[in-house]
CSV table of C-alpha atoms in Angstrom, one decimal:
chain,number,residue,atom,x,y,z
A,10,UNK,CA,131.4,55.7,64.4
A,11,UNK,CA,128.5,53.5,65.4
A,12,UNK,CA,129.6,49.9,66.1
A,13,UNK,CA,127.9,46.7,65.2
A,14,UNK,CA,127.9,43.8,67.8
A,15,UNK,CA,127.2,40.4,66.2
A,16,UNK,CA,126.3,38.6,69.3
A,17,UNK,CA,127.1,34.9,69.6
A,18,UNK,CA,127.1,34.4,73.4
A,19,UNK,CA,128.6,31.4,75.1
A,20,UNK,CA,126.4,28.9,76.9
A,21,UNK,CA,128.1,29.7,80.2
A,22,UNK,CA,127.4,33.4,80.1
A,23,UNK,CA,125.4,34.8,83.1
A,24,UNK,CA,125.1,38.4,84.3
A,25,UNK,CA,125.4,39.7,87.8
A,26,UNK,CA,122.3,41.1,89.5
A,27,UNK,CA,121.5,44.5,87.9
A,28,UNK,CA,119.0,45.8,90.4
A,29,UNK,CA,120.5,49.3,90.2
A,30,UNK,CA,119.1,49.8,86.7
A,31,UNK,CA,115.5,50.9,86.2
A,32,UNK,CA,113.1,51.6,83.2
A,33,UNK,CA,111.9,55.2,83.2
A,34,UNK,CA,110.2,55.3,79.8
A,35,UNK,CA,108.8,53.1,77.1
A,36,UNK,CA,108.0,53.8,73.5
A,37,UNK,CA,106.2,51.5,71.1
A,38,UNK,CA,105.1,52.0,67.5
A,39,UNK,CA,102.9,49.1,66.5
A,40,UNK,CA,100.2,47.9,64.2
A,41,UNK,CA,97.7,48.6,67.0
A,42,UNK,CA,99.0,52.2,67.4
A,43,UNK,CA,101.5,54.1,69.5
A,44,UNK,CA,99.4,55.1,72.5
A,45,UNK,CA,99.9,52.6,75.4
A,46,UNK,CA,96.2,52.0,75.9
A,47,UNK,CA,95.9,51.0,72.3
A,48,UNK,CA,98.7,48.5,72.0
A,49,UNK,CA,98.5,47.2,75.5
A,50,UNK,CA,94.7,46.8,75.0
A,51,UNK,CA,95.3,44.9,71.7
A,52,UNK,CA,97.7,42.5,73.6
A,53,UNK,CA,95.1,42.1,76.4
A,54,UNK,CA,92.4,41.3,73.9
A,55,UNK,CA,94.5,38.8,72.0
A,56,UNK,CA,93.0,39.3,68.5
A,57,UNK,CA,95.5,38.9,65.7
A,58,UNK,CA,96.2,42.1,63.8
A,59,UNK,CA,97.0,40.4,60.5
A,60,UNK,CA,95.4,41.8,57.3
A,61,UNK,CA,96.1,42.1,53.6
A,62,UNK,CA,98.8,44.8,53.2
A,63,UNK,CA,101.3,45.8,50.5
A,64,UNK,CA,104.7,46.8,51.9
A,65,UNK,CA,107.1,48.7,49.6
A,66,UNK,CA,108.4,46.5,46.8
A,67,UNK,CA,105.7,43.8,47.2
A,68,UNK,CA,104.3,42.7,43.8
A,69,UNK,CA,101.1,41.6,45.5
A,70,UNK,CA,99.4,42.0,48.9
A,71,UNK,CA,100.5,39.7,51.8
A,72,UNK,CA,98.9,38.7,55.0
A,73,UNK,CA,100.8,40.7,57.7
A,74,UNK,CA,100.5,43.1,60.6
A,75,UNK,CA,101.7,46.4,59.0
A,76,UNK,CA,101.5,49.9,60.3
A,77,UNK,CA,99.1,52.0,58.3
A,78,UNK,CA,99.5,55.7,57.7
A,79,UNK,CA,102.8,56.0,59.6
A,80,UNK,CA,104.2,59.5,59.5
A,81,UNK,CA,107.4,60.4,61.4
A,82,UNK,CA,106.2,64.0,61.7
A,83,UNK,CA,103.6,62.9,64.1
A,84,UNK,CA,106.3,62.1,66.6
A,85,UNK,CA,108.4,65.3,66.3
A,86,UNK,CA,109.9,68.0,64.1
A,87,UNK,CA,113.0,66.2,62.8
A,88,UNK,CA,115.4,67.6,60.3
A,89,UNK,CA,117.4,65.5,57.9
A,90,UNK,CA,115.1,62.6,57.6
A,91,UNK,CA,114.8,62.6,53.8
A,92,UNK,CA,115.8,59.2,52.4
A,93,UNK,CA,116.2,57.4,55.7
A,94,UNK,CA,114.7,53.9,55.8
A,95,UNK,CA,111.4,52.9,57.3
A,96,UNK,CA,113.2,50.9,60.0
A,97,UNK,CA,115.1,54.0,61.1
A,98,UNK,CA,111.9,56.1,61.1
A,99,UNK,CA,110.2,53.6,63.3
A,100,UNK,CA,113.2,53.5,65.7
A,101,UNK,CA,113.3,57.3,65.8
A,102,UNK,CA,109.5,57.5,66.6
A,103,UNK,CA,109.7,54.9,69.4
A,104,UNK,CA,112.7,56.7,70.9
A,105,UNK,CA,110.8,60.0,70.8
A,106,UNK,CA,108.0,58.3,72.8
A,107,UNK,CA,110.4,56.7,75.3
A,108,UNK,CA,112.2,60.0,75.8
A,109,UNK,CA,109.0,61.9,76.3
A,110,UNK,CA,108.0,59.6,79.2
A,111,UNK,CA,111.5,59.5,80.7
A,112,UNK,CA,111.5,63.3,80.7
A,113,UNK,CA,108.1,63.7,82.3
A,114,UNK,CA,109.4,64.8,85.7
A,115,UNK,CA,112.6,66.5,84.6
A,116,UNK,CA,114.9,66.7,81.6
A,117,UNK,CA,117.0,63.7,80.7
A,118,UNK,CA,120.8,64.0,80.9
A,119,UNK,CA,122.6,66.0,78.2
A,120,UNK,CA,123.2,64.2,74.9
A,121,UNK,CA,126.9,63.3,75.5
A,122,UNK,CA,125.8,61.2,78.5
A,123,UNK,CA,122.9,59.4,76.6
A,124,UNK,CA,123.4,56.3,74.4
A,125,UNK,CA,121.6,54.1,72.0
A,126,UNK,CA,121.6,50.3,71.6
A,127,UNK,CA,119.3,49.0,68.9
A,128,UNK,CA,118.4,45.4,68.0
A,129,UNK,CA,117.5,44.3,64.5
A,130,UNK,CA,117.7,41.1,62.4
A,131,UNK,CA,118.0,42.6,59.0
A,132,UNK,CA,118.3,46.3,59.2
A,133,UNK,CA,116.6,47.7,56.2
A,134,UNK,CA,116.1,44.6,53.9
A,135,UNK,CA,114.1,46.5,51.3
A,136,UNK,CA,117.1,48.9,50.7
A,137,UNK,CA,119.5,46.0,50.5
A,138,UNK,CA,117.3,44.2,47.9
A,139,UNK,CA,116.9,47.4,45.8
A,140,UNK,CA,120.6,48.2,45.9
A,141,UNK,CA,121.6,44.7,45.0
A,142,UNK,CA,119.1,44.6,42.2
A,143,UNK,CA,120.4,47.8,40.8
A,144,UNK,CA,124.0,46.5,40.9
A,145,UNK,CA,123.1,43.3,39.2
A,146,UNK,CA,121.0,44.9,36.5
A,147,UNK,CA,122.9,48.1,35.8
A,148,UNK,CA,126.3,47.4,37.1
A,149,UNK,CA,128.2,48.8,40.1
A,150,UNK,CA,128.7,52.2,38.3
A,151,UNK,CA,125.0,52.9,38.3
A,152,UNK,CA,123.8,52.0,41.7
A,153,UNK,CA,121.7,54.5,43.6
A,154,UNK,CA,124.0,56.2,46.1
A,155,UNK,CA,121.0,57.3,48.2
A,156,UNK,CA,120.3,53.6,49.0
A,157,UNK,CA,123.7,52.6,50.2
A,158,UNK,CA,123.6,54.2,53.7
A,159,UNK,CA,120.4,52.3,54.4
A,160,UNK,CA,122.0,49.0,53.6
A,161,UNK,CA,124.2,49.1,56.6
A,162,UNK,CA,122.7,47.1,59.5
A,163,UNK,CA,123.5,49.8,62.1
A,164,UNK,CA,122.1,52.7,60.1
A,165,UNK,CA,118.9,52.9,62.2
A,166,UNK,CA,120.8,53.3,65.4
A,167,UNK,CA,123.0,55.9,63.9
A,168,UNK,CA,120.1,58.0,62.7
A,169,UNK,CA,118.6,57.9,66.2
A,170,UNK,CA,121.8,59.2,67.7
A,171,UNK,CA,122.2,61.9,65.1
A,172,UNK,CA,118.7,63.2,65.2
A,173,UNK,CA,118.5,63.4,68.9
A,174,UNK,CA,122.1,64.4,69.5
A,175,UNK,CA,123.0,61.3,71.7
A,176,UNK,CA,126.8,60.6,71.7
A,177,UNK,CA,127.6,58.5,74.7
A,178,UNK,CA,127.6,55.2,72.9
A,179,UNK,CA,125.9,53.7,69.8
A,180,UNK,CA,125.7,50.0,69.2
A,181,UNK,CA,123.6,47.6,67.1
A,182,UNK,CA,122.9,44.0,68.2
A,183,UNK,CA,122.1,41.5,65.4
A,184,UNK,CA,121.4,38.0,66.7
A,185,UNK,CA,118.0,37.1,65.4
A,186,UNK,CA,114.9,37.1,67.7
A,187,UNK,CA,117.0,37.2,70.9
A,188,UNK,CA,118.7,40.4,69.9
A,189,UNK,CA,116.3,42.7,71.7
A,190,UNK,CA,117.0,41.1,75.2
A,191,UNK,CA,120.7,41.1,74.4
A,192,UNK,CA,120.5,44.8,73.5
A,193,UNK,CA,118.9,45.5,76.9
A,194,UNK,CA,121.6,43.5,78.7
A,195,UNK,CA,124.3,45.3,76.7
A,196,UNK,CA,122.8,48.7,77.8
A,197,UNK,CA,122.6,47.6,81.5
A,198,UNK,CA,126.2,46.6,81.5
A,199,UNK,CA,127.2,49.9,79.9
A,200,UNK,CA,125.2,51.8,82.6
A,201,UNK,CA,126.8,49.9,85.4
A,202,UNK,CA,130.3,50.7,83.9
A,203,UNK,CA,129.4,54.3,83.8
A,204,UNK,CA,129.6,54.6,80.0
A,205,UNK,CA,126.4,56.6,80.0
A,206,UNK,CA,123.8,58.0,82.4
A,207,UNK,CA,120.8,57.0,80.3
A,208,UNK,CA,120.5,54.6,77.4
A,209,UNK,CA,117.7,54.0,75.0
A,210,UNK,CA,117.7,50.3,74.3
A,211,UNK,CA,115.3,48.9,71.8
A,212,UNK,CA,114.6,47.2,68.5
A,213,UNK,CA,113.1,48.1,65.1
A,214,UNK,CA,112.1,46.0,62.1
A,215,UNK,CA,110.1,47.1,59.0
A,216,UNK,CA,107.7,44.9,57.1
A,217,UNK,CA,109.4,43.5,54.1
A,218,UNK,CA,107.9,41.4,51.3
A,219,UNK,CA,111.3,39.6,51.0
A,220,UNK,CA,111.3,38.5,54.6
A,221,UNK,CA,107.8,37.2,54.2
A,222,UNK,CA,108.8,35.3,51.0
A,223,UNK,CA,111.9,33.8,52.6
A,224,UNK,CA,110.0,32.6,55.7
A,225,UNK,CA,107.2,31.2,53.5
A,226,UNK,CA,109.8,29.2,51.6
A,227,UNK,CA,111.2,27.8,54.8
A,228,UNK,CA,107.7,26.9,56.1
A,229,UNK,CA,106.5,25.5,52.8
A,230,UNK,CA,109.3,23.3,51.2
A,231,UNK,CA,108.8,22.1,47.7
A,232,UNK,CA,107.4,18.6,47.3
A,233,UNK,CA,109.7,15.9,45.7
A,234,UNK,CA,109.5,16.3,41.9
A,235,UNK,CA,108.3,19.9,42.2
A,236,UNK,CA,105.0,21.5,43.0
A,237,UNK,CA,103.7,22.7,46.3
A,238,UNK,CA,105.0,21.1,49.5
A,239,UNK,CA,103.1,19.8,52.5
A,240,UNK,CA,100.8,22.3,54.3
A,241,UNK,CA,102.6,23.9,57.2
A,242,UNK,CA,101.9,22.5,60.6
A,243,UNK,CA,99.8,24.6,63.0
A,244,UNK,CA,102.8,25.6,65.1
A,245,UNK,CA,104.6,26.9,62.0
A,246,UNK,CA,101.8,29.3,61.0
A,247,UNK,CA,103.0,32.8,61.6
A,248,UNK,CA,102.5,36.2,60.0
A,249,UNK,CA,105.1,38.9,59.9
A,250,UNK,CA,104.7,42.3,61.5
A,251,UNK,CA,106.6,45.5,61.9
A,252,UNK,CA,107.2,48.1,64.6
A,253,UNK,CA,109.7,49.5,67.1
A,254,UNK,CA,110.0,49.3,70.8
A,255,UNK,CA,112.4,51.3,73.0
A,256,UNK,CA,113.1,51.3,76.8
A,257,UNK,CA,114.7,54.2,78.6
A,258,UNK,CA,117.2,52.7,81.1
A,259,UNK,CA,119.2,54.5,83.7
A,260,UNK,CA,120.7,53.9,87.1
A,261,UNK,CA,118.2,53.9,89.9
A,262,UNK,CA,120.2,56.5,91.9
A,263,UNK,CA,120.2,58.9,88.9
A,264,UNK,CA,116.5,58.4,88.3
A,265,UNK,CA,115.7,59.2,91.9
A,266,UNK,CA,118.0,62.3,91.8
A,267,UNK,CA,116.1,63.8,88.9
A,268,UNK,CA,112.7,62.8,90.2
A,269,UNK,CA,111.9,60.3,87.5
A,270,UNK,CA,109.5,57.5,88.1
A,271,UNK,CA,110.9,54.0,87.9
A,272,UNK,CA,108.4,51.8,86.0
A,273,UNK,CA,110.3,48.5,86.5
A,274,UNK,CA,113.6,47.3,87.9
A,275,UNK,CA,115.9,45.2,85.8
A,276,UNK,CA,116.5,42.3,88.2
A,277,UNK,CA,118.7,39.9,86.2
A,278,UNK,CA,119.6,38.5,82.8
A,279,UNK,CA,120.8,35.1,81.6
A,280,UNK,CA,121.7,33.9,78.2
A,281,UNK,CA,122.7,30.6,76.4
A,282,UNK,CA,123.7,29.4,73.0
A,283,UNK,CA,122.8,26.1,71.4
A,284,UNK,CA,125.5,25.0,68.9
A,285,UNK,CA,124.8,23.2,65.7
A,286,UNK,CA,124.5,19.4,66.0
A,287,UNK,CA,122.8,19.5,69.4
A,288,UNK,CA,120.2,16.9,70.1
A,289,UNK,CA,116.7,18.0,71.1
A,290,UNK,CA,117.5,17.0,74.7
A,291,UNK,CA,120.7,19.0,74.7
A,292,UNK,CA,118.9,22.0,73.2
A,293,UNK,CA,116.3,21.9,76.0
A,294,UNK,CA,119.0,21.8,78.6
A,295,UNK,CA,120.9,24.7,77.2
A,296,UNK,CA,117.8,26.8,76.7
A,297,UNK,CA,116.7,25.9,80.2
A,298,UNK,CA,120.0,27.3,81.5
A,299,UNK,CA,119.2,30.8,80.3
A,300,UNK,CA,116.1,31.0,82.3
A,301,UNK,CA,117.7,29.4,85.4
A,302,UNK,CA,120.7,31.8,85.2
A,303,UNK,CA,118.3,34.7,85.2
A,304,UNK,CA,116.5,33.3,88.3
A,305,UNK,CA,119.8,32.7,90.0
A,306,UNK,CA,121.0,36.3,89.3
A,307,UNK,CA,117.8,37.7,90.7
A,308,UNK,CA,117.8,35.5,93.8
A,309,UNK,CA,114.3,34.4,93.0
A,310,UNK,CA,112.6,31.1,92.9
A,311,UNK,CA,110.3,29.9,89.9
A,312,UNK,CA,107.2,30.4,92.1
A,313,UNK,CA,108.1,34.1,92.4
A,314,UNK,CA,107.4,34.7,88.7
A,315,UNK,CA,103.9,35.9,88.1
A,316,UNK,CA,104.0,35.9,84.3
A,317,UNK,CA,106.3,34.7,81.6
A,318,UNK,CA,106.5,36.6,78.3
A,319,UNK,CA,107.4,34.1,75.6
A,320,UNK,CA,109.0,34.8,72.3
A,321,UNK,CA,107.2,32.0,70.5
A,322,UNK,CA,105.5,32.7,67.2
A,323,UNK,CA,102.3,31.0,68.2
A,324,UNK,CA,100.6,29.3,71.1
A,325,UNK,CA,101.0,25.9,69.5
A,326,UNK,CA,104.7,26.6,68.7
A,327,UNK,CA,105.2,27.6,72.4
A,328,UNK,CA,103.7,24.4,73.7
A,329,UNK,CA,105.6,22.1,71.4
A,330,UNK,CA,109.0,23.8,71.3
A,331,UNK,CA,109.2,25.7,74.6
A,332,UNK,CA,107.0,23.5,76.8
A,333,UNK,CA,109.9,21.2,77.8
A,334,UNK,CA,111.9,24.2,78.8
A,335,UNK,CA,109.1,25.7,80.9
A,336,UNK,CA,108.5,22.3,82.6
A,337,UNK,CA,112.2,22.0,83.4
A,338,UNK,CA,112.2,25.4,85.1
A,339,UNK,CA,108.8,25.6,86.7
A,340,UNK,CA,108.1,21.9,87.3
A,341,UNK,CA,104.4,21.0,87.4
A,342,UNK,CA,103.4,24.3,88.9
A,343,UNK,CA,101.3,26.5,86.7
A,344,UNK,CA,102.8,29.7,85.3
A,345,UNK,CA,101.0,32.2,83.1
A,346,UNK,CA,102.6,32.6,79.7
A,347,UNK,CA,101.9,35.6,77.5
A,348,UNK,CA,102.8,36.1,73.8
A,349,UNK,CA,103.0,39.1,71.6
A,350,UNK,CA,103.7,37.5,68.1
A,351,UNK,CA,100.2,35.9,67.7
A,352,UNK,CA,98.8,39.5,68.0
A,353,UNK,CA,101.4,41.8,66.6
A,354,UNK,CA,103.1,39.5,64.2
A,355,UNK,CA,106.7,38.4,64.2
A,356,UNK,CA,109.0,41.5,64.6
A,357,UNK,CA,112.1,39.4,64.3
A,358,UNK,CA,115.0,41.3,65.9
A,359,UNK,CA,112.6,43.7,67.7
A,360,UNK,CA,110.1,41.1,69.0
A,361,UNK,CA,111.8,40.5,72.4
A,362,UNK,CA,112.0,44.3,73.1
A,363,UNK,CA,108.2,44.5,72.4
A,364,UNK,CA,107.9,41.6,74.9
A,365,UNK,CA,109.9,43.6,77.5
A,366,UNK,CA,107.9,46.8,76.8
A,367,UNK,CA,104.6,44.9,77.2
A,368,UNK,CA,105.9,43.4,80.5
A,369,UNK,CA,106.7,46.9,81.8
A,370,UNK,CA,103.4,48.3,80.7
A,371,UNK,CA,101.4,45.5,82.4
A,372,UNK,CA,103.6,45.7,85.5
A,373,UNK,CA,102.9,49.4,85.8
A,374,UNK,CA,99.2,48.9,85.3
A,375,UNK,CA,99.2,46.0,87.8
A,376,UNK,CA,97.5,43.7,85.3
A,377,UNK,CA,98.2,40.4,83.6
A,378,UNK,CA,97.0,40.1,79.9
A,379,UNK,CA,95.5,37.1,78.2
A,380,UNK,CA,97.7,34.1,78.9
A,381,UNK,CA,98.3,30.3,78.7
A,382,UNK,CA,98.5,28.4,81.9
A,383,UNK,CA,101.6,26.2,81.6
A,384,UNK,CA,103.1,23.8,82.3
A,385,UNK,CA,100.4,22.4,84.6
A,386,UNK,CA,97.5,23.4,82.5
A,387,UNK,CA,95.0,20.5,81.9
A,388,UNK,CA,94.5,19.4,78.4
A,389,UNK,CA,90.9,20.3,78.7
A,390,UNK,CA,91.7,24.0,78.8
A,391,UNK,CA,92.9,25.0,75.3
A,392,UNK,CA,93.2,28.5,74.1
A,393,UNK,CA,94.0,31.7,75.9
A,394,UNK,CA,92.6,32.5,79.3
A,395,UNK,CA,92.1,35.9,80.9
A,396,UNK,CA,94.7,37.2,83.2
A,397,UNK,CA,92.1,38.5,85.6
A,398,UNK,CA,92.8,41.0,88.3
A,399,UNK,CA,96.0,39.5,89.5
A,400,UNK,CA,98.6,42.2,90.1
A,401,UNK,CA,102.1,41.0,88.9
A,402,UNK,CA,105.2,42.0,90.8
A,403,UNK,CA,107.9,40.0,89.0
A,404,UNK,CA,107.9,38.8,85.4
A,405,UNK,CA,110.3,36.9,83.1
A,406,UNK,CA,110.8,37.6,79.4
A,407,UNK,CA,112.6,35.1,77.2
A,408,UNK,CA,113.4,34.5,73.6
A,409,UNK,CA,115.1,31.6,71.7
A,410,UNK,CA,116.4,32.2,68.1
A,411,UNK,CA,116.4,29.4,65.6
A,412,UNK,CA,120.2,30.0,65.1
A,413,UNK,CA,120.9,29.1,68.7
A,414,UNK,CA,120.9,32.3,70.8
A,415,UNK,CA,118.7,32.3,73.9
A,416,UNK,CA,118.1,35.1,76.4
A,417,UNK,CA,116.0,35.6,79.5
A,418,UNK,CA,115.3,38.8,81.5
A,419,UNK,CA,113.6,39.3,84.8
A,420,UNK,CA,111.8,42.6,85.6
A,421,UNK,CA,110.1,43.5,88.9
A,422,UNK,CA,108.1,46.3,90.4
A,423,UNK,CA,110.2,49.0,92.2
A,424,UNK,CA,110.2,48.3,95.9
A,425,UNK,CA,108.3,51.6,96.5
A,426,UNK,CA,105.4,50.3,94.4
A,427,UNK,CA,105.4,47.0,96.2
A,428,UNK,CA,105.2,48.8,99.5
A,429,UNK,CA,102.3,50.9,98.2
A,430,UNK,CA,100.4,47.9,97.0
A,431,UNK,CA,100.8,46.3,100.4
A,432,UNK,CA,99.4,49.4,102.1
A,433,UNK,CA,96.5,49.4,99.7
């Protein structure tokens, strides 16, 4: 049976270098589309994709980045998909795209040597709400049995394995916004142990009115005595999104043996956990350790990082909440910081996989998207700046969850591509 991993890493966790694992395929289904030029172009342009939309179960339109006209049939002829959740459908579609790219040169390994690790914060919240509402209103004897399978948090990962016939391993990581990077690290460890020859590691999250409502309540607390609370600060403004992102990961030797192109190398991973009751200073120190451990594991210095992909919800949020961490790691030197949430919306458990997929896409295209220059950016340079023609070779992806989990991943160009760039 599929397993569920509720990740609560210790603050001392650090992975060994994982340079023997490479990315051979990426699949993204996003509000900007599923074709790489479309969603990478949207991130490069930096225009928010929020619009008025009505997700299932919403009594009124909400401002969000939803995927319009999504149809799983556009991604393959799948049998047995009646009744599966939107989250699962998004995960299946993104996996199909990642598998297609990974199999460009030659077929991927047989199904019993292929695994799935999926990150999600809520699973399928809409099914959970509908099932709970039915139980409360009609009693437990009259709940809809078709809804129950979708209420299980690892249902989406299970559907991916079943529909594609992958049976090496199946796991779900649920730890908030850091879950995606932890899912990638989980997959890397499994590959290094020999548990599988190829693993599709990713994340999926559907747009839910209930998630939007809960986040709005957190951002807009009621005023004393009732009524509307204070307007949210700029750094708290965020709009929800939905989508799925999946990476095809395999050992470098296996990829070479079957002639697959390595898009990026997983250089190292670091993680941390901020317990409750920590002071702001302690929280910065613990979060900083995740980035420093990733640098240590990759044997790289801060100046070797060409671009940092932040998990922050907005530019203002990144500056106020993550600025101290970036200054602690990079000193006063400038580093380009790219974000996905201000464009694609907050994908919650899947956001950091989208960050990683974007990092791979821009590495492969030798391009840096619109970025912030931090921490040494002058105050006279607000807003996003163009990445220009700089060709990145090493990038860092990080994400900090409000519940305390923190993770950082370093990806680099394959050495063959670096040598080719030097010859050019």
